[in-house]
PDB file of C-alpha atoms in Angstrom:
ATOM      1  CA  MET A 243     -18.105  27.205 -24.776  1.00 53.00           C
ATOM      2  CA  SER A 244     -18.418  30.762 -23.845  1.00 55.00           C
ATOM      3  CA  GLY A 245     -15.448  32.894 -22.912  1.00 54.00           C
ATOM      4  CA  ARG A 246     -16.387  32.906 -19.259  1.00 57.00           C
ATOM      5  CA  GLU A 247     -16.330  29.092 -18.955  1.00 57.00           C
ATOM      6  CA  ALA A 248     -12.964  28.814 -20.698  1.00 57.00           C
ATOM      7  CA  MET A 249     -11.289  31.210 -18.254  1.00 60.00           C
ATOM      8  CA  ARG A 250     -12.675  29.553 -15.110  1.00 60.00           C
ATOM      9  CA  PRO A 251     -10.031  27.455 -13.238  1.00 59.00           C
ATOM     10  CA  ALA A 252     -10.517  23.735 -12.535  1.00 58.00           C
ATOM     11  CA  ALA A 253     -12.612  22.705  -9.561  1.00 60.00           C
ATOM     12  CA  PRO A 254     -10.570  23.065  -6.328  1.00 63.00           C
ATOM     13  CA  TRP A 255     -11.933  19.799  -4.796  1.00 66.00           C
ATOM     14  CA  ARG A 256     -10.078  17.632  -7.332  1.00 69.00           C
ATOM     15  CA  GLY A 257      -6.695  18.319  -5.761  1.00 76.00           C
ATOM     16  CA  THR A 258      -8.102  17.940  -2.255  1.00 84.00           C
ATOM     17  CA  ALA A 259      -9.641  14.548  -3.087  1.00 83.00           C
ATOM     18  CA  PHE A 260      -6.299  13.331  -4.425  1.00 86.00           C
ATOM     19  CA  LEU A 261      -4.528  14.372  -1.211  1.00 89.00           C
ATOM     20  CA  VAL A 262      -7.169  12.707   0.974  1.00 90.00           C
ATOM     21  CA  GLU A 263      -6.879   9.468  -1.029  1.00 92.00           C
ATOM     22  CA  ALA A 264      -3.081   9.599  -0.842  1.00 92.00           C
ATOM     23  CA  CYS A 265      -3.204  10.086   2.942  1.00 94.00           C
ATOM     24  CA  LEU A 266      -5.637   7.176   3.348  1.00 95.00           C
ATOM     25  CA  LEU A 267      -3.449   4.938   1.200  1.00 96.00           C
ATOM     26  CA  LEU A 268      -0.393   5.934   3.217  1.00 96.00           C
ATOM     27  CA  ALA A 269      -2.229   5.101   6.473  1.00 96.00           C
ATOM     28  CA  VAL A 270      -3.259   1.672   5.143  1.00 96.00           C
ATOM     29  CA  VAL A 271       0.288   0.899   3.983  1.00 97.00           C
ATOM     30  CA  ALA A 272       1.746   2.020   7.337  1.00 97.00           C
ATOM     31  CA  GLY A 273      -0.765  -0.180   9.184  1.00 96.00           C
ATOM     32  CA  CYS A 274       0.138  -3.180   7.020  1.00 97.00           C
ATOM     33  CA  VAL A 275       3.846  -2.613   7.635  1.00 96.00           C
ATOM     34  CA  ALA A 276       3.237  -2.475  11.408  1.00 96.00           C
ATOM     35  CA  VAL A 277       1.205  -5.709  11.351  1.00 96.00           C
ATOM     36  CA  PHE A 278       3.773  -7.567   9.246  1.00 96.00           C
ATOM     37  CA  ALA A 279       6.648  -6.306  11.403  1.00 95.00           C
ATOM     38  CA  ALA A 280       4.902  -7.686  14.502  1.00 95.00           C
ATOM     39  CA  LEU A 281       4.227 -11.008  12.751  1.00 95.00           C
ATOM     40  CA  PHE A 282       7.841 -11.387  11.608  1.00 94.00           C
ATOM     41  CA  SER A 283       9.122 -10.496  15.068  1.00 93.00           C
ATOM     42  CA  ARG A 284       6.893 -13.152  16.656  1.00 95.00           C
ATOM     43  CA  ALA A 285       7.926 -15.683  14.010  1.00 94.00           C
ATOM     44  CA  GLY A 286      11.572 -15.048  14.904  1.00 92.00           C
ATOM     45  CA  LEU A 287      10.879 -15.679  18.588  1.00 92.00           C
ATOM     46  CA  GLU A 288       8.927 -18.852  17.818  1.00 94.00           C
ATOM     47  CA  GLY A 289      11.761 -20.039  15.589  1.00 94.00           C
ATOM     48  CA  ALA A 290      14.261 -19.560  18.412  1.00 91.00           C
ATOM     49  CA  ARG A 291      11.998 -21.483  20.816  1.00 92.00           C
ATOM     50  CA  ALA A 292      11.593 -24.287  18.301  1.00 95.00           C
ATOM     51  CA  GLU A 293      15.353 -24.490  17.854  1.00 94.00           C
ATOM     52  CA  GLU A 294      15.886 -24.741  21.634  1.00 93.00           C
ATOM     53  CA  LEU A 295      13.196 -27.416  21.890  1.00 95.00           C
ATOM     54  CA  THR A 296      14.821 -29.406  19.088  1.00 95.00           C
ATOM     55  CA  ARG A 297      18.175 -29.285  20.882  1.00 94.00           C
ATOM     56  CA  ALA A 298      16.458 -30.394  24.108  1.00 96.00           C
ATOM     57  CA  VAL A 299      14.745 -33.340  22.390  1.00 96.00           C
ATOM     58  CA  VAL A 300      18.051 -34.471  20.875  1.00 96.00           C
ATOM     59  CA  ALA A 301      19.802 -34.188  24.256  1.00 95.00           C
ATOM     60  CA  ALA A 302      17.021 -36.209  25.933  1.00 96.00           C
ATOM     61  CA  ARG A 303      17.161 -38.832  23.190  1.00 96.00           C
ATOM     62  CA  ASP A 304      20.914 -39.169  23.630  1.00 94.00           C
ATOM     63  CA  ALA A 305      20.502 -39.520  27.406  1.00 95.00           C
ATOM     64  CA  ALA A 306      17.813 -42.182  26.857  1.00 95.00           C
ATOM     65  CA  GLU A 307      20.204 -44.131  24.633  1.00 95.00           C
ATOM     66  CA  VAL A 308      22.879 -43.979  27.333  1.00 94.00           C
ATOM     67  CA  PHE A 309      20.290 -45.172  29.888  1.00 93.00           C
ATOM     68  CA  ALA A 310      19.279 -48.045  27.601  1.00 92.00           C
ATOM     69  CA  ALA A 311      22.925 -49.113  27.328  1.00 91.00           C
ATOM     70  CA  GLU A 312      24.177 -48.471  30.879  1.00 89.00           C
ATOM     71  CA  GLY A 313      21.107 -48.694  33.127  1.00 85.00           C
ATOM     72  CA  GLU A 314      21.638 -47.240  36.599  1.00 88.00           C
ATOM     73  CA  ASP A 315      25.083 -45.931  35.635  1.00 89.00           C
ATOM     74  CA  ALA A 316      23.405 -43.332  33.410  1.00 88.00           C
ATOM     75  CA  ALA A 317      21.958 -41.494  36.417  1.00 90.00           C
ATOM     76  CA  GLY A 318      23.237 -38.016  37.074  1.00 91.00           C
ATOM     77  CA  GLU A 319      23.402 -34.578  35.553  1.00 93.00           C
ATOM     78  CA  ARG A 320      25.452 -33.355  32.616  1.00 93.00           C
ATOM     79  CA  GLU A 321      25.707 -30.226  30.504  1.00 93.00           C
ATOM     80  CA  VAL A 322      24.981 -30.322  26.779  1.00 90.00           C
ATOM     81  CA  GLY A 323      25.757 -26.923  25.319  1.00 89.00           C
ATOM     82  CA  ALA A 324      23.588 -24.405  27.164  1.00 90.00           C
ATOM     83  CA  LEU A 325      21.216 -27.139  28.363  1.00 94.00           C
ATOM     84  CA  SER A 326      21.335 -29.190  31.551  1.00 94.00           C
ATOM     85  CA  VAL A 327      20.292 -32.864  31.240  1.00 96.00           C
ATOM     86  CA  ARG A 328      19.328 -34.718  34.420  1.00 95.00           C
ATOM     87  CA  VAL A 329      18.641 -38.459  34.489  1.00 95.00           C
ATOM     88  CA  ASP A 330      16.827 -39.889  37.536  1.00 94.00           C
ATOM     89  CA  VAL A 331      16.777 -43.718  37.589  1.00 92.00           C
ATOM     90  CA  THR A 332      14.484 -45.747  39.862  1.00 90.00           C
ATOM     91  CA  GLY A 333      13.491 -49.372  40.120  1.00 88.00           C
ATOM     92  CA  ASP A 334       9.887 -50.279  39.334  1.00 82.00           C
ATOM     93  CA  ASP A 335       7.890 -51.450  42.390  1.00 80.00           C
ATOM     94  CA  GLU A 336       5.440 -53.545  40.381  1.00 82.00           C
ATOM     95  CA  VAL A 337       7.683 -55.202  37.798  1.00 83.00           C
ATOM     96  CA  ALA A 338      10.826 -56.902  39.046  1.00 84.00           C
ATOM     97  CA  GLY A 339      13.893 -56.100  36.985  1.00 84.00           C
ATOM     98  CA  LEU A 340      12.448 -52.991  35.337  1.00 90.00           C
ATOM     99  CA  LEU A 341      14.304 -49.694  35.611  1.00 92.00           C
ATOM    100  CA  ARG A 342      12.540 -46.410  34.949  1.00 92.00           C
ATOM    101  CA  ALA A 343      14.233 -43.152  34.063  1.00 94.00           C
ATOM    102  CA  VAL A 344      12.955 -39.599  34.036  1.00 95.00           C
ATOM    103  CA  ILE A 345      15.103 -37.397  31.809  1.00 96.00           C
ATOM    104  CA  THR A 346      14.663 -33.672  32.380  1.00 96.00           C
ATOM    105  CA  VAL A 347      16.250 -31.065  30.117  1.00 96.00           C
ATOM    106  CA  SER A 348      16.482 -27.515  31.507  1.00 95.00           C
ATOM    107  CA  ASP A 349      17.711 -24.254  30.019  1.00 92.00           C
ATOM    108  CA  ALA A 350      20.412 -21.985  31.474  1.00 89.00           C
ATOM    109  CA  GLU A 351      17.908 -20.359  33.872  1.00 91.00           C
ATOM    110  CA  GLY A 352      16.750 -23.739  35.189  1.00 88.00           C
ATOM    111  CA  ALA A 353      13.359 -23.750  33.451  1.00 93.00           C
ATOM    112  CA  GLU A 354      12.283 -27.178  32.209  1.00 94.00           C
ATOM    113  CA  VAL A 355      12.341 -27.343  28.415  1.00 94.00           C
ATOM    114  CA  TYR A 356      11.605 -31.035  27.854  1.00 96.00           C
ATOM    115  CA  ARG A 357      10.884 -34.168  29.904  1.00 96.00           C
ATOM    116  CA  LEU A 358      11.151 -37.781  28.780  1.00 95.00           C
ATOM    117  CA  GLU A 359      10.128 -40.879  30.725  1.00 95.00           C
ATOM    118  CA  THR A 360      11.448 -44.261  29.644  1.00 93.00           C
ATOM    119  CA  ALA A 361      12.102 -47.740  31.005  1.00 92.00           C
ATOM    120  CA  ARG A 362      14.427 -50.666  30.379  1.00 91.00           C
ATOM    121  CA  ALA A 363      14.623 -54.250  31.474  1.00 88.00           C
ATOM    122  CA  GLY A 364      17.635 -55.630  33.244  1.00 73.00           C
ATOM    123  CA  GLY A 365      17.721 -53.905  36.599  1.00 54.00           C
ATOM    124  CA  GLY A 366      18.220 -55.747  39.826  1.00 50.00           C
ATOM    125  CA  ALA A 367      15.293 -57.552  41.443  1.00 44.00           C
ATOM    126  CA  SER A 368      13.259 -55.394  43.842  1.00 41.00           C
TER     127      SER A 368
END
């Protein structure tokens, strides 16, 4: 090497390339964090909806068991936690002695969460 080459500083683009790569990596990482944050937020909301639906299914199942045991006496509306369970009982027009029930579970705002239709034998003749 000659004396001139030894005294020349390193190429200035090396430091610039490192900074550009670091900025690109930072942008990719920030984008990934934003995407994952949105996914986890949505997963939390879906989990809450699934939990409410599970409670509604259990409440409807319990109401169906009461209907199976009591028949027409199970009709009415009752509160189960934050949910409202309504049981509408009707006689079947085509099959004598068959009772049908529509069980509707609503949330606190009145929106239907779950609906169950069932039937039982043993009602009065139509």
